[in-house]
Short mmCIF file of C-alpha atoms in Angstrom, two decimals:
data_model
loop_
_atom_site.label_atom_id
_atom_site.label_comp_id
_atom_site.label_asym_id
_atom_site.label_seq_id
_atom_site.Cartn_x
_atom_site.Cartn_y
_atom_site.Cartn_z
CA UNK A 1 185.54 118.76 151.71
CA UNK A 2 186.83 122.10 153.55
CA UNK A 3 189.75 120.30 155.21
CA UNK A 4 191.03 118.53 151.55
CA UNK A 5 190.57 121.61 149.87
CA UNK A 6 192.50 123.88 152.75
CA UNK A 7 194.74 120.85 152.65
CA UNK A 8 195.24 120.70 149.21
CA UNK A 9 195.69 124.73 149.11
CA UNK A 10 197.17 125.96 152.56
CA UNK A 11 198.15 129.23 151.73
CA UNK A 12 196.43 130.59 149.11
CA UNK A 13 198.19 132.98 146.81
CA UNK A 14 196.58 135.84 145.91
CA UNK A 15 198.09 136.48 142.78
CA UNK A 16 197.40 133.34 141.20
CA UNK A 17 194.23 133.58 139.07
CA UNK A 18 190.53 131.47 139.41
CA UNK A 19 190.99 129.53 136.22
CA UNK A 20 194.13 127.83 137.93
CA UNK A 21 191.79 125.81 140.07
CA UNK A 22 190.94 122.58 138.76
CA UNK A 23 187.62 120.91 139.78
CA UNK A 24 186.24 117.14 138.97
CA UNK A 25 182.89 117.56 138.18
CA UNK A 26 181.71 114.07 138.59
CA UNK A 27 182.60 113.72 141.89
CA UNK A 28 181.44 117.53 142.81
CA UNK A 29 177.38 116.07 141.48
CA UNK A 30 177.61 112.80 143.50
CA UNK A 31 178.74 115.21 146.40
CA UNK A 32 175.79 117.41 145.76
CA UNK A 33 173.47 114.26 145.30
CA UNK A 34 174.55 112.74 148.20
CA UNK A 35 174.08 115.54 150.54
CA UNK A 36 170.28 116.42 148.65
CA UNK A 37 169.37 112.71 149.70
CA UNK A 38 170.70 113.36 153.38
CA UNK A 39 168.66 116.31 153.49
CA UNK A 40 164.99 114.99 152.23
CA UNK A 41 165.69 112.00 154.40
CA UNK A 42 165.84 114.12 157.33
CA UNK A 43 162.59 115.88 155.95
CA UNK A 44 161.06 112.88 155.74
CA UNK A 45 161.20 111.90 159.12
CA UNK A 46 160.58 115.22 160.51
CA UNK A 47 157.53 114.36 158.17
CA UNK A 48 157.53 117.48 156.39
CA UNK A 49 157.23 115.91 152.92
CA UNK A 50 153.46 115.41 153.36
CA UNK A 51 152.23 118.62 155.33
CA UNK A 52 152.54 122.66 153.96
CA UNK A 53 155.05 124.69 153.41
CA UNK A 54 154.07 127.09 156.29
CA UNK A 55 153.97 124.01 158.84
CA UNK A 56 157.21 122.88 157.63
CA UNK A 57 158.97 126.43 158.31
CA UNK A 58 157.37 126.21 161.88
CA UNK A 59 158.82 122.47 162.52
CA UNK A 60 161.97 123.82 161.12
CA UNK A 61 162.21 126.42 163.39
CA UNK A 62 161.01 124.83 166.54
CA UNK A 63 163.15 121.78 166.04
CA UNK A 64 159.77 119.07 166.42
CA UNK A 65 158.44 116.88 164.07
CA UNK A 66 155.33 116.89 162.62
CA UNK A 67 153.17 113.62 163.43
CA UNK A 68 150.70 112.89 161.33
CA UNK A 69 147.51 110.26 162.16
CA UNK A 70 147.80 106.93 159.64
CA UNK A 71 144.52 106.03 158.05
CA UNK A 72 143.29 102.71 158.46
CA UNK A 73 143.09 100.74 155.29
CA UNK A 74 142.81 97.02 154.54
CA UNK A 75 140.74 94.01 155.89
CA UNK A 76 140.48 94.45 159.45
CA UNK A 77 141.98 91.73 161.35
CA UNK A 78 140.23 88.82 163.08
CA UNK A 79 140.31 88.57 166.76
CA UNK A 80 142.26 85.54 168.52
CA UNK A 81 140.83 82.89 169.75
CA UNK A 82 140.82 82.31 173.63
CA UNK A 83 140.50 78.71 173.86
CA UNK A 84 138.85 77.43 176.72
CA UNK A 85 137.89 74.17 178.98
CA UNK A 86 134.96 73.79 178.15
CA UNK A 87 135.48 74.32 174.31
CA UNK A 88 137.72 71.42 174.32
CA UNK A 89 134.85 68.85 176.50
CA UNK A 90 132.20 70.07 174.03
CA UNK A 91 134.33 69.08 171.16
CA UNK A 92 135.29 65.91 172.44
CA UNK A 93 131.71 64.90 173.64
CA UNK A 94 130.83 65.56 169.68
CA UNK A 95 132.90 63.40 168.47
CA UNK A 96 131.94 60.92 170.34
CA UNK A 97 128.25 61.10 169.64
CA UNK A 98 128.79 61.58 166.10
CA UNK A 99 130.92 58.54 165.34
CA UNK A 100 129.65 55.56 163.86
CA UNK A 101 130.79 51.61 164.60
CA UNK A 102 132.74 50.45 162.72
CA UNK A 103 131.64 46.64 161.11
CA UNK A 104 133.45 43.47 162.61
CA UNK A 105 135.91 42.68 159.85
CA UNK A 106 134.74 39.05 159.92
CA UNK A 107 131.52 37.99 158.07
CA UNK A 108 129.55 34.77 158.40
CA UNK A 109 128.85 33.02 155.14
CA UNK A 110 125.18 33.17 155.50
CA UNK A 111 125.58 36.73 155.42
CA UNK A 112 128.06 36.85 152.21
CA UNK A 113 125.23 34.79 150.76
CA UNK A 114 122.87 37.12 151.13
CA UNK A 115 125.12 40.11 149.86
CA UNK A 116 125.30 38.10 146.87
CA UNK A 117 121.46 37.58 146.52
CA UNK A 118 120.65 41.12 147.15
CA UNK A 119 123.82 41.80 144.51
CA UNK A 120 122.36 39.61 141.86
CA UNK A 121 118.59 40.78 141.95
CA UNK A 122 119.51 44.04 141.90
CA UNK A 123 121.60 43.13 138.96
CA UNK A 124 118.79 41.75 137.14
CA UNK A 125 116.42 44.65 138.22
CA UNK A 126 118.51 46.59 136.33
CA UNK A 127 118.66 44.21 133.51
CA UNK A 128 115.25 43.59 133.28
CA UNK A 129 114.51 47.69 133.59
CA UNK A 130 117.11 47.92 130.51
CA UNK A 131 115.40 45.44 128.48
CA UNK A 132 111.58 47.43 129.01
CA UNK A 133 113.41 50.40 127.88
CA UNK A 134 114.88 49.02 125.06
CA UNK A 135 111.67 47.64 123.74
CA UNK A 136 109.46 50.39 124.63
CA UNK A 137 112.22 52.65 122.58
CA UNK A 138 111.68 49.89 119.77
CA UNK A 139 108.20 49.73 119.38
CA UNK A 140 107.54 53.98 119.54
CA UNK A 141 110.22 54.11 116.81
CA UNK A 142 108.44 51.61 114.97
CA UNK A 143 104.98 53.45 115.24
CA UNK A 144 106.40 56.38 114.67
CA UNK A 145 107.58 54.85 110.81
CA UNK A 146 104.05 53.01 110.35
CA UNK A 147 102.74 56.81 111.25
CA UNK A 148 104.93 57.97 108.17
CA UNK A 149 104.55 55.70 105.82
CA UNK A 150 100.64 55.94 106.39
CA UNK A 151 101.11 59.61 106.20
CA UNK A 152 103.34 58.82 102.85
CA UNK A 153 100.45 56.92 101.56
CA UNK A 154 97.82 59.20 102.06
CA UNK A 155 99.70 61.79 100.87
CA UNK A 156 100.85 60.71 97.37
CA UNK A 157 96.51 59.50 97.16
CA UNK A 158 95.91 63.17 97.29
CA UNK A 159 98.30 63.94 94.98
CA UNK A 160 96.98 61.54 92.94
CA UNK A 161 93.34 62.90 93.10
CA UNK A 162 94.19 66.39 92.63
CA UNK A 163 96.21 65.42 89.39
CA UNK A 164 92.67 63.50 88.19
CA UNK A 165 90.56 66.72 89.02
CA UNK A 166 92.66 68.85 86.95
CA UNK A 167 92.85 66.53 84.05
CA UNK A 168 88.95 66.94 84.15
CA UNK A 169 88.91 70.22 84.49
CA UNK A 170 91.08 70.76 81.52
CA UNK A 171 89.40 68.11 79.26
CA UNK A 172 86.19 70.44 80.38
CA UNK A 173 88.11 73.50 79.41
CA UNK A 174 89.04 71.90 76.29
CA UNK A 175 85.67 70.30 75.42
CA UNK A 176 83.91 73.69 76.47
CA UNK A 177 86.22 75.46 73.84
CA UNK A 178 85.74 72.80 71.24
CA UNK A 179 82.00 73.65 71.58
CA UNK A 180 81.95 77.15 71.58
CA UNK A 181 84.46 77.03 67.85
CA UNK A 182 81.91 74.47 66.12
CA UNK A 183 79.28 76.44 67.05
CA UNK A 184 81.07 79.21 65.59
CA UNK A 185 81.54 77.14 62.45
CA UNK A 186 78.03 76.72 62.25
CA UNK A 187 77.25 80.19 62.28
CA UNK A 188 79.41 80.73 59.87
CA UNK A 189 78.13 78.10 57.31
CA UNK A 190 74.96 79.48 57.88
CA UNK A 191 75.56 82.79 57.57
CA UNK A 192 78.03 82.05 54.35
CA UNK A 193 74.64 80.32 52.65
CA UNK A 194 72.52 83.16 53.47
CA UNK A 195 74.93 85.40 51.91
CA UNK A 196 74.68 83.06 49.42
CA UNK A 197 70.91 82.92 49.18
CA UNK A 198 71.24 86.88 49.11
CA UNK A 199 73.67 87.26 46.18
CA UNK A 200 71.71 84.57 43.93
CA UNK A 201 68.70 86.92 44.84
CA UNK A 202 70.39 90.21 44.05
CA UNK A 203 71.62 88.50 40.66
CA UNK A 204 68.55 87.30 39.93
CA UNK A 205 66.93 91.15 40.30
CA UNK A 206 69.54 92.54 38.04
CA UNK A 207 68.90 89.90 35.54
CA UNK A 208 65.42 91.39 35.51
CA UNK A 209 66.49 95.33 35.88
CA UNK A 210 68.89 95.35 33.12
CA UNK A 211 66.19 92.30 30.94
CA UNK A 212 68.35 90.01 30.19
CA UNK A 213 65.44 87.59 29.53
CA UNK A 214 64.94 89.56 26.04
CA UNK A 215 68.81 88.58 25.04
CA UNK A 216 68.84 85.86 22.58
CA UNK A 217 69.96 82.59 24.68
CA UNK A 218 71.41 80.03 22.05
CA UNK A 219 69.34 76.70 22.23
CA UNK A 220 72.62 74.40 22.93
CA UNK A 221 76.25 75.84 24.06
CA UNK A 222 79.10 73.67 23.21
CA UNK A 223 82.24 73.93 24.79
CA UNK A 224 85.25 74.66 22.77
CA UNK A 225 89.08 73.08 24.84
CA UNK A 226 91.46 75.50 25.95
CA UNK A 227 94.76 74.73 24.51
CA UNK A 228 97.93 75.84 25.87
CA UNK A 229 101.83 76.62 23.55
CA UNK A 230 102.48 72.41 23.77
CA UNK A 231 98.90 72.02 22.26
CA UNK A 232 97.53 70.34 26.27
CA UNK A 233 94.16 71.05 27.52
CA UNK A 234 94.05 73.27 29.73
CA UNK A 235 90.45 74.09 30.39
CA UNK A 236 87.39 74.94 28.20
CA UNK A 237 84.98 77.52 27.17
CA UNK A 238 81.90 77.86 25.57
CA UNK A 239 82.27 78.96 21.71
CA UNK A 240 78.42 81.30 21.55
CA UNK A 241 79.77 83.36 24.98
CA UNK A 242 79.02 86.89 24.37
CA UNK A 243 79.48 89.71 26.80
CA UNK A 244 76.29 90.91 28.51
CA UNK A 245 75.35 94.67 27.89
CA UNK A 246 75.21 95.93 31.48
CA UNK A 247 79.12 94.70 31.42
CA UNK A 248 79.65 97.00 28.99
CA UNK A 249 77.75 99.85 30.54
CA UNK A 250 79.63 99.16 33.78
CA UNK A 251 82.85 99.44 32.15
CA UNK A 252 81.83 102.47 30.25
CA UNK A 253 81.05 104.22 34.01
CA UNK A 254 84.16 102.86 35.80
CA UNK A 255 85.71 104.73 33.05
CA UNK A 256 84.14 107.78 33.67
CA UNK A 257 84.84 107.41 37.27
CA UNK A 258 88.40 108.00 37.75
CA UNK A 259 87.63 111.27 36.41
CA UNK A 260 85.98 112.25 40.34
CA UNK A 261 88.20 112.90 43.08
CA UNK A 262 88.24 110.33 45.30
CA UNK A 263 88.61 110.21 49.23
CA UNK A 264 91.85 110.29 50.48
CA UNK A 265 93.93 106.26 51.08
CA UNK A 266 90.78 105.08 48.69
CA UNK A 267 91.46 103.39 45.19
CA UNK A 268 89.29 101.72 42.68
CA UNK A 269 89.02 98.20 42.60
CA UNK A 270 87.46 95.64 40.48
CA UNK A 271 86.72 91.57 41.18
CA UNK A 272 85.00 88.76 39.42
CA UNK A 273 82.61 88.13 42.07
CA UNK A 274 81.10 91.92 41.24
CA UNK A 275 81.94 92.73 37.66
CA UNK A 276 78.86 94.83 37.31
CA UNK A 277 79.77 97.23 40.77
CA UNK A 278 81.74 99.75 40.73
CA UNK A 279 83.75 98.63 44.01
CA UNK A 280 86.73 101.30 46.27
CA UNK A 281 89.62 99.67 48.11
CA UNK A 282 91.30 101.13 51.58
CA UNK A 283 94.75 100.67 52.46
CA UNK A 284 93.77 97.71 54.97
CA UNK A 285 91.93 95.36 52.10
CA UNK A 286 88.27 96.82 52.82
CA UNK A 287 86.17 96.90 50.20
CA UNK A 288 83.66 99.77 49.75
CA UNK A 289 80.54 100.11 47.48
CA UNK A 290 78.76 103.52 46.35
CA UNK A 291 75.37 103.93 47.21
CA UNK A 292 74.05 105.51 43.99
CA UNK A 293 70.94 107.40 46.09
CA UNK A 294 72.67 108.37 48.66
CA UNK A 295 76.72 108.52 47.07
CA UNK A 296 77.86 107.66 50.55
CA UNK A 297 80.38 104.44 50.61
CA UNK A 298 79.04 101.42 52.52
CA UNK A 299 81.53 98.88 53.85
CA UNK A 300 80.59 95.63 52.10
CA UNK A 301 83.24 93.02 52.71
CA UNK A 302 87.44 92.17 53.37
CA UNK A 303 89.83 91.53 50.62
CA UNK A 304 92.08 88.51 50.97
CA UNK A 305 94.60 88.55 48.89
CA UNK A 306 95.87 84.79 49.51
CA UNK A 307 92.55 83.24 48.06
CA UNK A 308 91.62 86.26 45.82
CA UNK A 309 88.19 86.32 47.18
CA UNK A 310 85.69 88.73 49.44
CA UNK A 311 85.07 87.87 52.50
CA UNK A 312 81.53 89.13 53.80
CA UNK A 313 81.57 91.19 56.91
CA UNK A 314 80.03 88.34 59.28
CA UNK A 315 82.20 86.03 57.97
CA UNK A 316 85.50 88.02 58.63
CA UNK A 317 84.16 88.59 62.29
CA UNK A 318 83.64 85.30 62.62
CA UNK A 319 87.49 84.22 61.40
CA UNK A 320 88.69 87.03 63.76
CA UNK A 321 86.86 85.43 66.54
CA UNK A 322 88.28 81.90 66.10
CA UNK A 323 91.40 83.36 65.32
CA UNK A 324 91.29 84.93 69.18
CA UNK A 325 89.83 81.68 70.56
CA UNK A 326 92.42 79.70 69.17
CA UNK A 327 95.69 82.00 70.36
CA UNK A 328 93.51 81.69 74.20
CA UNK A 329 93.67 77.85 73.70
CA UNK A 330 97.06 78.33 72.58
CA UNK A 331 98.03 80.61 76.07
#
């Protein structure tokens, strides 16, 4: 590069400035390039690349290269062979020993015969084997559907049974419950006719108390026909009825009555079945009658409005009970 340039520019002048020197840069890098590559390839095998900086200097300096033990790395590699003489008889001998005769090609026909008989029993062996199996196979799947449909069978009998049993159990149920509500009726007929017995009694004492056996009784009552707008009979009554006296006193005191304050969500009430009491009313259809010793109220029996009647204590207990049996039936 020193010899184009001093050819290039032989005499130098000194007056002629720097920037008149002109300079390819491309080919001034691969110059630079090439002469860096020169240079670590030398390094390289000097092997300085792979050592320090202070051992390089020194292998610089002294002008020998640094050697550097390779590691060993790798399968290691099998040793050679050294065949021998006796290797070779040994192998030989083997094979000699080891090999087997080989058939003569030709065959008599009393032995093809035979190949064939041995052939064909096996065959049937076989055949025979295949058969066993197949009917062994045959009859364990036909137990095993005899097992189910006896299985089937005894099944749908217990279904059967327990279907029966719970009929019976609910006919008992039933026939149980059927007991228990007519002898619930029973009660209540008979408690309904002593009630009865009771009221004729009590009527019977206040006939005496208030002597109505000294009120003139006509000998013969006639009934007289109750005649409606169209002139039809509509009932009848009896033409010498007159109005008893304690009536009249009662009515005379339930007027009076009013008068008193009276407990609170109570109201006076009055019913054919008592027309001589002097009878209170509670919000819920009781009906309450004063004790004229003590003046406390004693609960005496239920209004129902739908038949316009009192029911006696025992006997609305008793409806309330059947009322309850019947919604359990119903559940």
């Amino acid at each position: 590069m020193q010899s184009e340039i001093s050819n290039q520019n032989p005499e130098p002048n000194p007056e002629m400035s720097v920037s008149s020197y002109s300079v390819n840069v491309c080919s001034f890098e691969k110059l630079v390039e090439h002469e860096l590559s020169s240079y670590l390839k030398h390094l390289n095998s000097l092997g300085l690349l792979s050592v320090s900086l202070k051992e390089c200097r020194n292998a610089v300096s002294s002008g020998i290269p640094v050697v550097k033990s390779s590691k060993s790395c790798g399968r290691p590699k099998k040793e050679k062979r050294v065949v021998r003489d006796s290797d070779i008889i040994a192998d030989l001998t083997a094979q000699a020993t080891s090999a087997v005769p080989k058939k003569n090609a030709s065959m008599t026909a009393e032995e093809k015969a035979e190949k064939k008989r041995i052939a064909a029993a096996k065959k049937s062996e076989k055949a025979e084997a295949k058969k066993a199996a197949k009917l062994a196979k045959l009859k364990t799947k036909e137990e095993e559907k005899a097992k189910k449909a006896l299985l089937k069978a005894k099944l749908a009998e217990e279904k059967k049974e327990k279907k029966r049993l719970e009929k019976e159990q609910k006919d008992l149920a039933k026939a149980d419950k059927l007991a228990a509500k007519e002898k619930l009726k029973a009660e209540k007929n008979a408690k309904s006719k002593a009630e009865l017995e009771r009221k004729s009694k009590e009527a019977k004492a206040l006939k005496k108390q208030f002597n109505l056996k000294d009120m003139p009784v006509p000998e013969e009552l006639t009934e007289e026909p109750i005649l409606n707008d169209e002139g039809e009979t509509i009932g009848s009554k009896v033409s010498s009825f007159n109005l008893p006296q304690e009536k009249t006193m009662i009515e005379e005191s339930i007027k009076e009555v009013p008068d008193e304050e009276l407990p609170e969500g109570l109201e006076h009430f009055k019913h054919k079945s008592r027309p001589n009491e002097i009878l209170y009313k509670d919000t819920t259809n009781d009906i309450f009658v004063k004790n004229m010793e003590t003046s406390e109220l004693e609960h005496i029996a239920h209004y129902d409005k739908e038949s316009d009647s009192l029911l006696p204590l025992s006997e609305f207990d008793s409806d309330e009970e059947l009322s309850e049996l019947s919604g359990d039936e119903s559940d």
